[in-house]
Short mmCIF file of N, CA and C in Angstrom, two decimals:
data_model
loop_
_atom_site.label_atom_id
_atom_site.label_comp_id
_atom_site.label_asym_id
_atom_site.label_seq_id
_atom_site.Cartn_x
_atom_site.Cartn_y
_atom_site.Cartn_z
N UNK A 1285 90.96 116.69 102.31
CA UNK A 1285 91.39 116.84 103.71
C UNK A 1285 92.53 116.92 104.36
N UNK A 1286 93.13 118.29 104.86
CA UNK A 1286 94.16 117.64 105.65
C UNK A 1286 94.37 116.88 107.07
N UNK A 1287 94.84 116.16 107.09
CA UNK A 1287 94.83 114.92 107.97
C UNK A 1287 95.78 115.68 109.00
N UNK A 1288 95.48 115.74 110.33
CA UNK A 1288 96.00 116.05 111.83
C UNK A 1288 95.77 115.29 112.36
N UNK A 1289 97.08 115.53 113.57
CA UNK A 1289 96.12 114.67 114.46
C UNK A 1289 95.03 114.33 115.26
N UNK A 1290 94.06 116.26 115.03
CA UNK A 1290 93.00 115.88 115.98
C UNK A 1290 91.89 115.35 114.94
N UNK A 1291 92.28 115.47 113.39
CA UNK A 1291 91.30 114.91 112.99
C UNK A 1291 91.38 113.49 112.53
N UNK A 1292 92.53 112.71 112.56
CA UNK A 1292 92.84 111.58 112.77
C UNK A 1292 92.07 111.11 113.68
N UNK A 1293 92.04 111.68 115.27
CA UNK A 1293 91.72 110.71 116.03
C UNK A 1293 90.01 111.06 116.09
N UNK A 1294 89.40 112.36 115.79
CA UNK A 1294 88.07 112.11 115.24
C UNK A 1294 87.02 111.39 114.14
N UNK A 1295 88.52 110.95 112.96
CA UNK A 1295 87.73 110.20 111.74
C UNK A 1295 86.37 109.37 112.09
N UNK A 1296 85.53 109.02 111.80
CA UNK A 1296 84.55 107.96 112.04
C UNK A 1296 83.80 107.53 110.42
N UNK A 1297 83.48 106.27 110.10
CA UNK A 1297 83.09 106.20 108.99
C UNK A 1297 82.00 106.60 108.93
N UNK A 1298 81.69 106.90 107.33
CA UNK A 1298 80.35 107.18 107.01
C UNK A 1298 79.20 106.14 107.34
N UNK A 1299 78.06 107.13 107.42
CA UNK A 1299 77.27 105.77 107.54
C UNK A 1299 76.87 104.37 106.55
N UNK A 1300 76.71 103.41 106.87
CA UNK A 1300 76.66 102.01 105.50
C UNK A 1300 77.88 102.21 104.95
N UNK A 1301 78.94 102.54 105.61
CA UNK A 1301 80.33 101.91 105.18
C UNK A 1301 80.93 101.44 105.87
N UNK A 1302 81.65 100.43 105.34
CA UNK A 1302 82.67 99.39 106.24
C UNK A 1302 84.27 99.56 105.89
N UNK A 1303 84.47 100.78 105.01
CA UNK A 1303 85.99 100.99 104.73
C UNK A 1303 86.15 102.10 103.80
N UNK A 1304 86.94 102.95 103.99
CA UNK A 1304 87.24 104.58 103.74
C UNK A 1304 88.47 105.00 103.54
N UNK A 1305 88.78 105.39 102.90
CA UNK A 1305 90.08 105.97 102.96
C UNK A 1305 89.89 107.41 102.84
N UNK A 1306 90.86 107.83 104.03
CA UNK A 1306 90.78 109.59 103.49
C UNK A 1306 92.29 110.11 103.13
N UNK A 1307 91.93 111.12 101.90
CA UNK A 1307 92.97 111.31 101.69
C UNK A 1307 93.40 112.61 102.41
N UNK A 1308 94.97 112.62 102.29
CA UNK A 1308 95.96 113.41 102.61
C UNK A 1308 95.93 115.13 101.76
N UNK A 1309 95.43 115.95 102.06
CA UNK A 1309 96.13 117.41 101.19
C UNK A 1309 97.47 117.70 101.06
N UNK A 1310 97.77 117.65 102.09
CA UNK A 1310 99.40 117.86 102.38
C UNK A 1310 100.15 116.54 101.68
N UNK A 1311 100.13 115.48 101.44
CA UNK A 1311 100.71 114.69 101.05
C UNK A 1311 99.66 114.03 99.92
N UNK A 1312 99.82 114.42 98.70
CA UNK A 1312 99.18 113.62 97.78
C UNK A 1312 99.77 111.76 97.65
N UNK A 1313 98.67 111.47 97.25
CA UNK A 1313 98.94 109.73 97.44
C UNK A 1313 99.00 109.17 98.47
N UNK A 1314 99.01 109.92 100.18
CA UNK A 1314 98.90 109.53 101.27
C UNK A 1314 97.86 109.81 101.91
N UNK A 1315 97.61 108.50 103.03
CA UNK A 1315 96.22 108.27 103.32
C UNK A 1315 96.14 107.64 104.51
N UNK A 1316 94.80 107.70 105.25
CA UNK A 1316 94.15 106.55 106.55
C UNK A 1316 93.13 106.20 106.18
N UNK A 1317 93.69 105.03 106.28
CA UNK A 1317 92.11 103.93 105.61
C UNK A 1317 91.64 103.66 106.54
N UNK A 1318 90.71 103.40 107.07
CA UNK A 1318 89.45 103.15 108.06
C UNK A 1318 88.99 101.61 107.66
N UNK A 1319 88.91 100.63 108.08
CA UNK A 1319 88.09 99.51 107.89
C UNK A 1319 87.83 98.73 109.36
N UNK A 1320 86.15 99.27 109.46
CA UNK A 1320 85.49 98.91 110.75
C UNK A 1320 86.79 99.98 112.12
N UNK A 1321 87.42 99.24 112.93
CA UNK A 1321 87.76 99.90 113.66
C UNK A 1321 89.17 100.74 113.88
N UNK A 1322 89.44 99.87 112.47
CA UNK A 1322 90.75 99.65 112.47
C UNK A 1322 91.24 100.97 110.96
N UNK A 1323 92.78 101.22 111.66
CA UNK A 1323 92.69 102.85 110.78
C UNK A 1323 94.41 102.32 110.12
N UNK A 1324 94.92 101.92 109.55
CA UNK A 1324 95.76 101.78 108.24
C UNK A 1324 96.30 103.38 107.98
N UNK A 1325 97.74 103.24 107.94
CA UNK A 1325 98.17 104.63 106.93
C UNK A 1325 98.61 103.74 105.54
N UNK A 1326 97.91 104.41 104.55
CA UNK A 1326 98.60 103.98 102.88
C UNK A 1326 99.18 105.16 102.23
N UNK A 1327 99.72 104.34 101.44
CA UNK A 1327 99.81 105.17 99.91
C UNK A 1327 99.86 104.38 98.40
N UNK A 1328 99.21 105.17 97.87
CA UNK A 1328 98.66 104.82 96.16
C UNK A 1328 99.66 105.58 95.29
N UNK A 1329 99.68 104.52 94.47
CA UNK A 1329 100.63 105.19 93.12
C UNK A 1329 100.54 104.21 92.08
N UNK A 1330 101.12 104.45 90.96
CA UNK A 1330 101.13 103.88 89.97
C UNK A 1330 102.66 103.78 89.54
N UNK A 1331 103.21 102.32 89.35
CA UNK A 1331 104.58 101.84 89.23
C UNK A 1331 104.75 101.55 87.98
N UNK A 1332 105.63 102.29 87.20
CA UNK A 1332 106.27 101.69 85.74
C UNK A 1332 105.20 101.48 85.11
N UNK A 1333 104.32 102.09 84.51
CA UNK A 1333 102.90 102.21 84.00
C UNK A 1333 102.15 100.89 84.28
N UNK A 1334 102.41 100.23 85.07
CA UNK A 1334 101.73 99.36 85.95
C UNK A 1334 100.08 99.81 86.55
N UNK A 1335 99.22 99.04 86.71
CA UNK A 1335 98.08 99.29 87.56
C UNK A 1335 98.57 100.14 88.57
N UNK A 1336 97.62 100.94 89.48
CA UNK A 1336 97.57 101.59 90.66
C UNK A 1336 98.05 100.04 91.21
N UNK A 1337 98.57 100.31 92.36
CA UNK A 1337 99.49 99.81 93.58
C UNK A 1337 98.52 100.66 94.83
N UNK A 1338 98.42 100.02 96.16
CA UNK A 1338 97.95 100.51 97.38
C UNK A 1338 99.05 99.84 98.13
N UNK A 1339 99.37 100.71 99.21
CA UNK A 1339 100.49 99.60 100.14
C UNK A 1339 99.81 100.26 101.51
N UNK A 1340 99.48 99.53 102.48
CA UNK A 1340 99.35 99.61 104.00
C UNK A 1340 100.29 99.42 104.34
N UNK A 1341 100.98 100.52 104.98
CA UNK A 1341 102.36 100.30 105.52
C UNK A 1341 102.26 100.60 107.13
N UNK A 1342 101.72 100.17 107.62
CA UNK A 1342 101.63 101.06 109.73
C UNK A 1342 99.90 100.90 109.94
N UNK A 1343 99.84 100.51 111.25
CA UNK A 1343 98.39 100.98 111.66
C UNK A 1343 98.44 102.29 112.08
N UNK A 1344 97.84 102.99 112.73
CA UNK A 1344 97.61 104.50 113.17
C UNK A 1344 98.28 104.48 114.76
N UNK A 1345 98.25 103.02 115.39
CA UNK A 1345 98.55 102.91 116.64
C UNK A 1345 100.13 102.81 116.45
N UNK A 1346 100.27 102.07 115.68
CA UNK A 1346 102.05 102.35 115.50
C UNK A 1346 102.95 103.20 114.81
N UNK A 1347 102.33 103.98 114.07
CA UNK A 1347 102.81 105.19 114.02
C UNK A 1347 101.98 106.75 113.97
N UNK A 1348 102.77 107.63 114.64
CA UNK A 1348 101.86 108.78 114.63
C UNK A 1348 101.75 109.27 113.38
N UNK A 1349 101.11 110.25 112.96
CA UNK A 1349 100.58 110.87 111.65
C UNK A 1349 101.59 111.60 111.06
N UNK A 1350 102.97 112.29 111.87
CA UNK A 1350 104.11 112.73 111.39
C UNK A 1350 105.27 111.66 111.27
N UNK A 1351 105.06 110.91 111.60
CA UNK A 1351 105.96 109.59 110.97
C UNK A 1351 105.53 108.61 109.87
N UNK A 1352 103.84 109.03 109.85
CA UNK A 1352 103.08 107.85 108.76
C UNK A 1352 103.69 108.69 107.43
N UNK A 1353 103.61 110.27 107.92
CA UNK A 1353 104.03 110.96 106.59
C UNK A 1353 105.62 111.08 106.11
N UNK A 1354 106.43 110.70 106.93
CA UNK A 1354 107.70 110.46 106.74
C UNK A 1354 108.03 109.35 105.84
N UNK A 1355 107.29 108.19 106.35
CA UNK A 1355 107.58 107.12 105.64
C UNK A 1355 106.80 107.04 104.55
N UNK A 1356 105.61 107.83 104.57
CA UNK A 1356 104.68 107.82 103.39
C UNK A 1356 105.90 108.61 101.99
N UNK A 1357 106.33 109.77 102.11
CA UNK A 1357 107.43 110.37 101.03
C UNK A 1357 108.31 109.13 101.16
N UNK A 1358 108.82 108.68 102.00
CA UNK A 1358 109.77 107.72 101.19
C UNK A 1358 109.53 106.74 100.52
N UNK A 1359 108.33 106.38 100.80
CA UNK A 1359 107.94 104.96 99.98
C UNK A 1359 107.59 105.58 98.87
N UNK A 1360 106.87 107.21 98.61
CA UNK A 1360 106.52 107.24 97.38
C UNK A 1360 108.34 108.20 96.52
N UNK A 1361 109.27 108.30 97.12
CA UNK A 1361 110.60 108.54 96.70
C UNK A 1361 110.74 106.84 95.99
N UNK A 1362 110.70 106.40 96.71
CA UNK A 1362 111.11 104.99 96.25
C UNK A 1362 110.74 104.85 94.46
N UNK A 1363 109.47 104.63 94.69
CA UNK A 1363 108.68 104.89 93.80
C UNK A 1363 109.09 105.60 92.32
N UNK A 1364 109.14 106.96 92.96
CA UNK A 1364 110.27 107.89 91.65
C UNK A 1364 111.58 107.18 91.01
N UNK A 1365 112.40 106.32 92.00
CA UNK A 1365 113.51 105.88 91.41
C UNK A 1365 112.95 104.71 90.75
N UNK A 1366 111.66 104.28 90.74
CA UNK A 1366 111.90 103.02 89.89
C UNK A 1366 110.99 101.61 90.58
N UNK A 1367 111.05 101.57 92.08
CA UNK A 1367 111.15 100.74 92.64
C UNK A 1367 109.86 100.45 93.11
N UNK A 1368 108.83 99.24 93.87
CA UNK A 1368 107.97 99.17 93.38
C UNK A 1368 107.55 98.61 95.03
N UNK A 1369 107.31 99.45 95.94
CA UNK A 1369 107.22 98.93 97.54
C UNK A 1369 106.46 98.01 97.42
N UNK A 1370 105.12 97.98 97.09
CA UNK A 1370 104.15 97.46 97.18
C UNK A 1370 104.28 95.56 96.73
N UNK A 1371 105.08 95.84 95.29
CA UNK A 1371 105.64 94.08 94.70
C UNK A 1371 107.11 93.94 95.62
N UNK A 1372 107.61 94.68 96.09
CA UNK A 1372 108.80 94.27 96.62
C UNK A 1372 108.42 93.22 98.28
N UNK A 1373 106.85 94.15 98.79
CA UNK A 1373 106.48 93.34 100.08
C UNK A 1373 105.82 92.05 100.00
N UNK A 1374 105.58 91.95 98.83
CA UNK A 1374 104.52 90.52 98.28
C UNK A 1374 105.47 89.51 97.83
N UNK A 1375 106.32 90.03 97.44
CA UNK A 1375 107.96 88.98 97.26
C UNK A 1375 108.78 88.79 98.47
N UNK A 1376 108.46 89.37 99.48
CA UNK A 1376 109.28 89.09 101.17
C UNK A 1376 108.44 88.38 101.47
N UNK A 1377 106.91 88.29 101.66
CA UNK A 1377 105.94 88.01 102.21
C UNK A 1377 105.93 86.22 101.01
N UNK A 1378 105.85 85.99 100.13
CA UNK A 1378 105.79 84.53 99.74
C UNK A 1378 107.00 84.35 99.60
N UNK A 1379 108.58 85.02 99.45
CA UNK A 1379 109.46 83.49 100.21
C UNK A 1379 109.66 83.28 101.53
N UNK A 1380 108.50 84.08 102.70
CA UNK A 1380 108.71 83.52 104.09
C UNK A 1380 107.57 82.79 103.69
N UNK A 1381 106.52 82.36 102.98
CA UNK A 1381 106.04 81.28 103.08
C UNK A 1381 106.27 80.37 102.38
N UNK A 1382 107.14 80.70 101.46
CA UNK A 1382 108.08 79.67 100.70
C UNK A 1382 108.93 78.68 101.49
N UNK A 1383 109.78 79.04 102.65
CA UNK A 1383 110.22 78.91 103.76
C UNK A 1383 109.73 78.05 104.46
N UNK A 1384 108.07 78.55 104.89
CA UNK A 1384 107.68 77.89 105.44
C UNK A 1384 107.10 76.06 105.45
N UNK A 1385 107.06 76.67 104.21
CA UNK A 1385 106.47 75.40 103.46
C UNK A 1385 107.44 74.58 103.19
N UNK A 1386 108.80 75.00 103.23
CA UNK A 1386 109.92 73.96 102.22
C UNK A 1386 110.12 72.53 103.28
N UNK A 1387 110.28 71.76 102.87
CA UNK A 1387 110.48 70.47 103.59
C UNK A 1387 111.90 70.27 104.22
N UNK A 1388 111.52 70.10 105.84
CA UNK A 1388 112.47 70.68 106.58
C UNK A 1388 113.84 69.54 106.81
N UNK A 1389 115.15 70.10 106.56
CA UNK A 1389 115.92 69.56 106.90
C UNK A 1389 115.92 68.44 108.12
N UNK A 1390 116.78 66.67 107.72
CA UNK A 1390 116.40 65.96 108.81
C UNK A 1390 118.04 65.59 109.01
N UNK A 1391 118.56 65.30 109.93
CA UNK A 1391 119.94 65.00 110.49
C UNK A 1391 119.86 63.60 110.34
N UNK A 1392 120.76 62.94 110.48
CA UNK A 1392 121.37 61.56 110.20
C UNK A 1392 120.78 60.88 111.73
N UNK A 1393 120.88 61.18 112.38
CA UNK A 1393 120.42 61.07 114.15
C UNK A 1393 119.01 60.63 113.85
N UNK A 1394 118.55 61.91 113.41
CA UNK A 1394 116.82 61.84 113.34
C UNK A 1394 116.29 60.85 112.45
N UNK A 1395 117.10 60.79 111.20
CA UNK A 1395 117.07 59.61 110.07
C UNK A 1395 116.57 58.28 110.96
N UNK A 1396 117.78 57.99 111.24
CA UNK A 1396 117.97 56.33 112.31
C UNK A 1396 116.87 56.43 112.62
N UNK A 1397 116.62 57.23 113.76
CA UNK A 1397 115.51 57.32 114.65
C UNK A 1397 114.08 56.70 114.25
N UNK A 1398 113.79 57.98 112.98
CA UNK A 1398 112.64 57.65 112.24
C UNK A 1398 112.58 56.08 111.67
N UNK A 1399 113.71 55.33 110.83
CA UNK A 1399 113.97 54.32 110.26
C UNK A 1399 113.89 52.93 110.85
N UNK A 1400 115.21 52.93 112.06
CA UNK A 1400 114.74 51.54 113.18
C UNK A 1400 113.65 51.09 113.64
N UNK A 1401 112.57 51.85 113.98
CA UNK A 1401 111.52 51.18 114.76
C UNK A 1401 110.87 50.34 113.43
N UNK A 1402 110.62 51.21 111.84
CA UNK A 1402 110.07 50.62 110.95
C UNK A 1402 110.67 49.32 110.57
N UNK A 1403 111.90 49.51 110.31
CA UNK A 1403 113.03 48.34 110.26
C UNK A 1403 112.64 47.40 111.07
N UNK A 1404 112.38 46.88 112.35
CA UNK A 1404 112.63 45.87 113.04
C UNK A 1404 111.00 45.23 112.74
N UNK A 1405 109.92 46.06 112.33
CA UNK A 1405 108.84 45.59 112.41
C UNK A 1405 108.79 44.14 111.24
#
């Protein structure tokens, strides 16, 4: 099916389904994923002989169809150049989580404030 603004607005999940991807005939490997009421733009690819990857990159509310198609084209061009956008996204998320879980640096003043009440006891 060729995704158009009208078809995207009218798409509904088939009865009994809670998740479905509607692939675009105009740009292979690009589609609209519906999960309940949520609509997300996705690309699917195989990078460097690895297993297939699927990357959701925006919701239909965040990007118009034209902008999503352009972004999908950019992501797929990265794949052709040897990059792995889904893997890169996963690494960025892991780096942020690692920073959030890293021990917080404590200043000397904070260390003294924590130490003194215990030293007096």
